[in-house]
Each structure stands twice: as structure tokens, then as C-alpha cells.
Amino acid sequence: MEKESKRLVNCATLATCLVLIVLVYSTLFQSNDTINLADLKLHGNEGGYRLSDSRIIADAVDPKEFLLRRLVRGDDRVQFESSGFSCHTDVHSEVFIANKPVRIFNKGLTVYVPYDHQPQVTRTVKPYARKEDETAMKLVSPVQIVHGNSTSNPPPGCNNTHNVTAVVFSSKGFTGNVFHEFNEIIIPLFITTRHFRSRLKFVITDYQLQWAQKYNRVLSHLSGYDVINPDDGSVHCFPGAVIGLKYHNNLALNITDIPGGYSMFDFKHFLKESYNLKIDHVSGIKKPVLMLISRSKTRRFLNEEEMMEMMEELGFQVTRAEPERMSNLDEFAEVVNSCSVMVGAHGAGLTNEIFLPTGAVMVQVVPLTLEWAATKYFGEPAKAMGLQYLEYKIEPEESSLFDTYGKDHPVISDPESVISKGYYAHRSVYVDGQDLKINLERFKKTLIKAKQILETSTPHK
């Protein structure tokens, strides 16, 4: 009877605590928007109750200023604390942070940030993490930030009022290419916004419905609200804003420069939750499944059928991933997650390595002169993701350029002479003009090594 009484008291106490948490949360974050509480599910553990991403429940009631403040450091923080506004710029991107009421209008391309203590100043930013690339940035619409005393140039009245922070970014740039979509938008979004625990609203300039639908699972797991397509021309008012996204490196997160200290493993776990992926470690796959990334335009495998036959002879269950199959990311992510090995020529399709289970093997076939790009874009990130990484560097005879130009042509005998002519000359020959005919006997050795890695792979305790 005594134990039963204690149990009832504990349950009552827990219920009271949960009610108080909800009340505090409602007080601090009430909004005219309806929040999706999927990211605020409670799970029991020995120490009490926690958020689904293992952060303590107290973080659920952090004030807006604290969450914004975690995005700024050094001189930027001094500026932020003195004026409620800061701007950080580096080689890749610019990020403006406002801890005061803002008004976003003119199709999302003008943001008013009031500040009575200085004359009004207009700044321009293109909210896409590829600032150093002129080609990409030509496709991104500029956002005007009007900061300062608004007496002489007051902003228009609000049509829609929101009580959560706005995050403004562009969905243009190099979108349409899955590498750039993850590299310049999805990972920077995670870096910039994950610590907000969904208490923010995305304002997407250069809005593309197809892109928003493709990444709906990611967007809905980072924000508890519907995204805003500001093309309707209405005025949206927010208590604060982040304009632009933080960027670290190719498919990479710098754990020391992220609020909350998130790593690539945390990002992969986030994807696992977003796409409902089942397999954590490659040891959970009984028969080795090999995915062959099939390209349709450049860097094609000219003997792809023979490659697949050889893979099956080695004991792999082979699935071929063609461009059309990769377009539905909701379904394709699950397929990739069920694979033990991914094989593909250097190119955007290899970005899908991000969905492979830990311990899986990524085999990158490296065309002539693309060694640096292969390592930086996919090799180093694969290792950071907890994957086993193998490279197969082709010989000149395995390139279609060998038949096109001959062994004595500078394209084959002196690639540096072509590279020295600049990016576009190099790209037209080695990136856009090269296909591959793989030496099966030589490539077999790489696949045997991949299989041996799988046979000895065990989850870390």
C-alpha cells in the first residue's frame, strides 16, 4: 500500500511538472501559428524526462535572445549585445542576426531592423552559402536589410505577425544538383537552426515548390511551422531574424563552431529520424547489397552491365540507381540505407552516401585529373560520416579520352597543360567530356577489399 501511494504521488508530481512546462512554454512562445510538436516529444530515462534529441527539457524554454546569441562570437557578439544586431561574413557566406522586431516584405527581399540610436543604413546580402562563386550567386536574389532609425523611412504595417524567429535563405543557386542542395542549404540549415528546437519559421526567397517538396521532411524536422513563400507580397513581422546560413566545408560540420556542438554523426542521426531510416550499422544487413550509381550523361560506365555481372559473381546483391530513381528522396533514402556498399564515378550522386548506415563502404571511381575533387567532396566527408572509404583511380586506358585523343595527346600525356588553361577548359574535357570503361580484373580487387571490410565490420560499443 505504501509503495502504491508513493507511485501515485510520483505520477502526480510528474504530471504537475509537465503541465508547468507546457504553461511556461506557452507563455514564452505563444504564436498565431500552429506549431508541430513532433520535435518536442518527451521520452523517459533514469534522470527524468528529456527532449527527443537528448537535450534537457529546460532548454525548451530558453528565451529567443539566448538562442540567437549562440550564433555569434567575438566582435560579432559585442555588436549583437550592444545593438541587438550583428553581421558575420566569411569567404562562403554572410549571416545577419537581429534580436529585435523585424518586418519582412516586398516578396521577402526587404527586411526592416529598427534601431533608434543610429541613422538608417541599407545593406545587401544574398542568403546562399556560396558567396565566392559568381555563377551561383548570379542566380540568387539580393535581400535588402534596412537597419537603423525608421522615422524618415518607416516600414509598412504588418499583415501577418509571428512570435518565433524568422530564418531567411534562398532556395536557388546551384539547386537541382543534390550535392549543392545538401552542401549549401541542408547542412548549413542544420548548423544554423538545429539548436532552436523547431522554434523558428523559414522564409524562403527565390522560392521553388519542387525543392521545398523534395526536402519537406528536413524542413519539417527543423521547424515546427509551415515555410513562408513571400511571393504574395504581404508584410510578415517577427520578434527576431537570421538572414543567411552558416557554412563550414564540403558536406561537413565543424563541431567546435556549432551551437550545441553537433557533429556529422548528429546530422546523420537527424536524417535517420527525418526519413525514418531503420539501419544504424552495416552489420544489420545480412547479405551484402551493393548500389551502383548509374550516370546518364557524363562520366558514364561504358561497360556497366559487365560490371554488374562481376559484382554479382562476387556475392553482392546489386541494385542500380539511375537519376530518375534518385529524384524521390523520401523513398531513395530508405533504399540507400539498406545498402552495404555504394559504387559510383565522381559526381553528385555520391552525395547519397550520407544515407548509408555506419560502417558501410563507399567506393569512388576517380576519373582522370579529378583526384583532388574526389577526395575533398566525397572522400574526406565519407570518413567523417563513419563510412569505410575506398578509391579506384582509373588508368588512362580506362578513359574515353584515350580513344578520342590518343595516348600522345596532351589531354592524356600532359593534363597539367589543359588544367593551366583554367576551370572551364578543364571542366569541358575531364568533367563533362569523359566516360569510363572499367578494367574489370583490376576493379575486382577493390570490390574484394570492400567485401572483406564488411565481413570484419562490427558496431562500436
Short mmCIF file of C-alpha atoms in Angstrom, two decimals, residues 269-447:
data_model
loop_
_atom_site.label_atom_id
_atom_site.label_comp_id
_atom_site.label_asym_id
_atom_site.label_seq_id
_atom_site.Cartn_x
_atom_site.Cartn_y
_atom_site.Cartn_z
CA HIS A 269 21.03 10.80 -36.80
CA PHE A 270 18.84 13.77 -37.69
CA LEU A 271 18.47 12.40 -41.23
CA LYS A 272 17.70 8.97 -39.82
CA GLU A 273 14.83 10.44 -37.81
CA SER A 274 13.63 12.67 -40.65
CA TYR A 275 13.50 9.87 -43.22
CA ASN A 276 12.57 7.10 -40.78
CA LEU A 277 15.68 5.08 -41.66
CA LYS A 278 15.89 1.70 -39.95
CA ILE A 279 19.50 0.51 -40.19
CA ASP A 280 22.11 2.04 -37.87
CA HIS A 281 25.10 -0.15 -38.72
CA VAL A 282 26.01 -2.15 -41.81
CA SER A 283 26.25 -5.32 -39.72
CA GLY A 284 22.45 -5.25 -39.65
CA ILE A 285 22.35 -6.19 -43.35
CA LYS A 286 22.60 -9.97 -43.74
CA LYS A 287 23.51 -10.33 -47.44
CA PRO A 288 25.80 -7.57 -48.79
CA VAL A 289 23.83 -5.19 -51.00
CA LEU A 290 25.78 -3.06 -53.49
CA MET A 291 24.31 0.08 -55.01
CA LEU A 292 25.78 1.13 -58.36
CA ILE A 293 25.24 4.81 -59.13
CA SER A 294 24.42 4.93 -62.84
CA ARG A 295 25.11 8.18 -64.67
CA SER A 296 23.31 9.12 -67.90
CA LYS A 297 25.32 11.99 -69.39
CA THR A 298 28.96 12.30 -68.36
CA ARG A 299 31.38 10.02 -66.53
CA ARG A 300 29.21 7.07 -67.55
CA PHE A 301 30.32 3.48 -67.10
CA LEU A 302 30.53 2.23 -70.68
CA ASN A 303 30.66 -1.41 -69.56
CA GLU A 304 28.10 -1.09 -66.77
CA GLU A 305 26.33 -4.40 -67.48
CA GLU A 306 29.61 -6.32 -67.30
CA MET A 307 30.45 -4.55 -64.04
CA MET A 308 27.15 -5.65 -62.53
CA GLU A 309 27.68 -9.25 -63.60
CA MET A 310 31.10 -9.26 -61.95
CA MET A 311 29.66 -7.76 -58.76
CA GLU A 312 27.01 -10.47 -58.59
CA GLU A 313 29.64 -13.17 -59.15
CA LEU A 314 31.44 -11.83 -56.07
CA GLY A 315 28.30 -12.42 -54.00
CA PHE A 316 26.77 -8.95 -53.94
CA GLN A 317 23.09 -8.31 -54.40
CA VAL A 318 23.25 -5.44 -56.90
CA THR A 319 20.80 -2.56 -57.23
CA ARG A 320 21.28 0.09 -59.87
CA ALA A 321 20.41 3.71 -59.04
CA GLU A 322 19.58 5.80 -62.10
CA PRO A 323 18.93 9.58 -61.98
CA GLU A 324 15.13 9.21 -62.15
CA ARG A 325 15.18 6.83 -59.20
CA MET A 326 17.10 9.31 -57.07
CA SER A 327 14.60 12.13 -57.61
CA ASN A 328 12.17 10.91 -54.91
CA LEU A 329 14.40 11.40 -51.89
CA ASP A 330 11.79 10.17 -49.39
CA GLU A 331 11.90 6.70 -50.98
CA PHE A 332 15.50 6.68 -52.19
CA ALA A 333 16.97 7.49 -48.75
CA GLU A 334 15.48 4.23 -47.43
CA VAL A 335 16.93 2.25 -50.34
CA VAL A 336 20.41 3.68 -49.74
CA ASN A 337 20.12 2.95 -46.02
CA SER A 338 19.59 -0.74 -46.85
CA CYS A 339 22.89 -0.98 -48.79
CA SER A 340 26.27 -2.23 -47.61
CA VAL A 341 28.35 -0.74 -50.44
CA MET A 342 27.93 2.22 -52.77
CA VAL A 343 29.92 2.38 -56.03
CA GLY A 344 29.96 5.34 -58.36
CA ALA A 345 32.06 7.61 -60.51
CA HIS A 346 32.89 11.02 -59.06
CA GLY A 347 29.74 13.13 -59.22
CA ALA A 348 26.75 14.49 -57.35
CA GLY A 349 25.06 11.10 -56.99
CA LEU A 350 27.68 10.10 -54.43
CA THR A 351 26.18 12.67 -52.05
CA ASN A 352 23.69 9.93 -51.19
CA GLU A 353 26.47 8.30 -49.15
CA ILE A 354 25.01 10.43 -46.39
CA PHE A 355 22.17 7.89 -46.02
CA LEU A 356 24.40 4.80 -45.82
CA PRO A 357 24.49 3.01 -42.46
CA THR A 358 27.60 3.41 -40.31
CA GLY A 359 30.38 1.02 -41.37
CA ALA A 360 29.18 0.76 -44.98
CA VAL A 361 31.78 1.03 -47.76
CA MET A 362 31.81 3.89 -50.24
CA VAL A 363 33.83 3.15 -53.40
CA GLN A 364 34.53 6.20 -55.53
CA VAL A 365 35.76 5.66 -59.08
CA VAL A 366 38.06 8.60 -59.84
CA PRO A 367 38.31 9.78 -63.48
CA LEU A 368 41.48 11.34 -64.86
CA THR A 369 42.57 14.60 -63.11
CA LEU A 370 39.70 14.58 -60.59
CA GLU A 371 41.68 13.23 -57.63
CA TRP A 372 41.53 16.43 -55.56
CA ALA A 373 37.80 16.95 -56.07
CA ALA A 374 37.10 13.28 -55.35
CA THR A 375 38.91 13.43 -52.01
CA LYS A 376 37.60 16.82 -50.87
CA TYR A 377 33.97 16.48 -51.94
CA PHE A 378 33.27 12.85 -51.07
CA GLY A 379 36.30 11.01 -49.66
CA GLU A 380 37.00 13.06 -46.55
CA PRO A 381 33.28 13.55 -45.80
CA ALA A 382 32.71 9.78 -46.07
CA LYS A 383 35.23 9.12 -43.32
CA ALA A 384 33.66 11.80 -41.11
CA MET A 385 30.30 10.05 -41.59
CA GLY A 386 31.65 6.81 -40.16
CA LEU A 387 31.92 5.09 -43.55
CA GLN A 388 34.78 2.98 -44.91
CA TYR A 389 36.16 4.74 -47.97
CA LEU A 390 37.92 3.19 -50.97
CA GLU A 391 39.12 4.83 -54.18
CA TYR A 392 39.59 3.30 -57.59
CA LYS A 393 41.69 5.63 -59.72
CA ILE A 394 41.34 4.77 -63.39
CA GLU A 395 44.27 4.32 -65.76
CA PRO A 396 44.36 6.47 -68.93
CA GLU A 397 43.28 3.45 -70.99
CA GLU A 398 40.05 3.26 -68.98
CA SER A 399 39.02 6.78 -70.01
CA SER A 400 37.10 7.53 -73.22
CA LEU A 401 39.56 10.41 -73.67
CA PHE A 402 42.26 7.86 -74.50
CA ASP A 403 40.32 6.72 -77.59
CA THR A 404 39.25 10.24 -78.50
CA TYR A 405 42.65 11.93 -78.34
CA GLY A 406 45.25 9.16 -78.39
CA LYS A 407 47.95 8.36 -75.86
CA ASP A 408 50.35 11.11 -77.06
CA HIS A 409 47.88 13.99 -76.94
CA PRO A 410 48.42 16.49 -74.08
CA VAL A 411 44.96 15.62 -72.71
CA ILE A 412 46.43 12.19 -71.85
CA SER A 413 50.17 12.77 -71.65
CA ASP A 414 50.20 16.24 -70.09
CA PRO A 415 46.93 17.04 -68.27
CA GLU A 416 48.55 20.00 -66.49
CA SER A 417 48.72 21.81 -69.83
CA VAL A 418 44.92 21.64 -70.02
CA ILE A 419 44.37 22.42 -66.34
CA SER A 420 46.55 25.54 -66.67
CA LYS A 421 44.04 26.99 -69.16
CA GLY A 422 41.54 27.46 -66.36
CA TYR A 423 38.45 25.98 -64.79
CA TYR A 424 36.19 25.93 -67.83
CA ALA A 425 38.80 24.40 -70.14
CA HIS A 426 39.47 21.67 -67.57
CA ARG A 427 35.78 21.07 -66.92
CA SER A 428 34.81 20.74 -70.58
CA VAL A 429 37.37 17.97 -71.12
CA TYR A 430 37.67 15.99 -67.88
CA VAL A 431 34.35 16.64 -66.11
CA ASP A 432 31.84 16.97 -68.95
CA GLY A 433 33.66 15.10 -71.71
CA GLN A 434 34.91 11.92 -70.05
CA ASP A 435 33.32 8.47 -69.81
CA LEU A 436 34.80 5.31 -68.27
CA LYS A 437 35.38 1.73 -69.37
CA ILE A 438 36.49 -0.06 -66.23
CA ASN A 439 39.18 -2.77 -66.23
CA LEU A 440 37.11 -5.49 -64.58
CA GLU A 441 40.01 -7.60 -63.31
CA ARG A 442 41.69 -4.62 -61.77
CA PHE A 443 38.45 -3.26 -60.27
CA LYS A 444 37.58 -6.67 -58.85
CA LYS A 445 40.42 -6.28 -56.33
CA THR A 446 38.78 -3.14 -54.92
CA LEU A 447 35.43 -4.88 -54.54
#
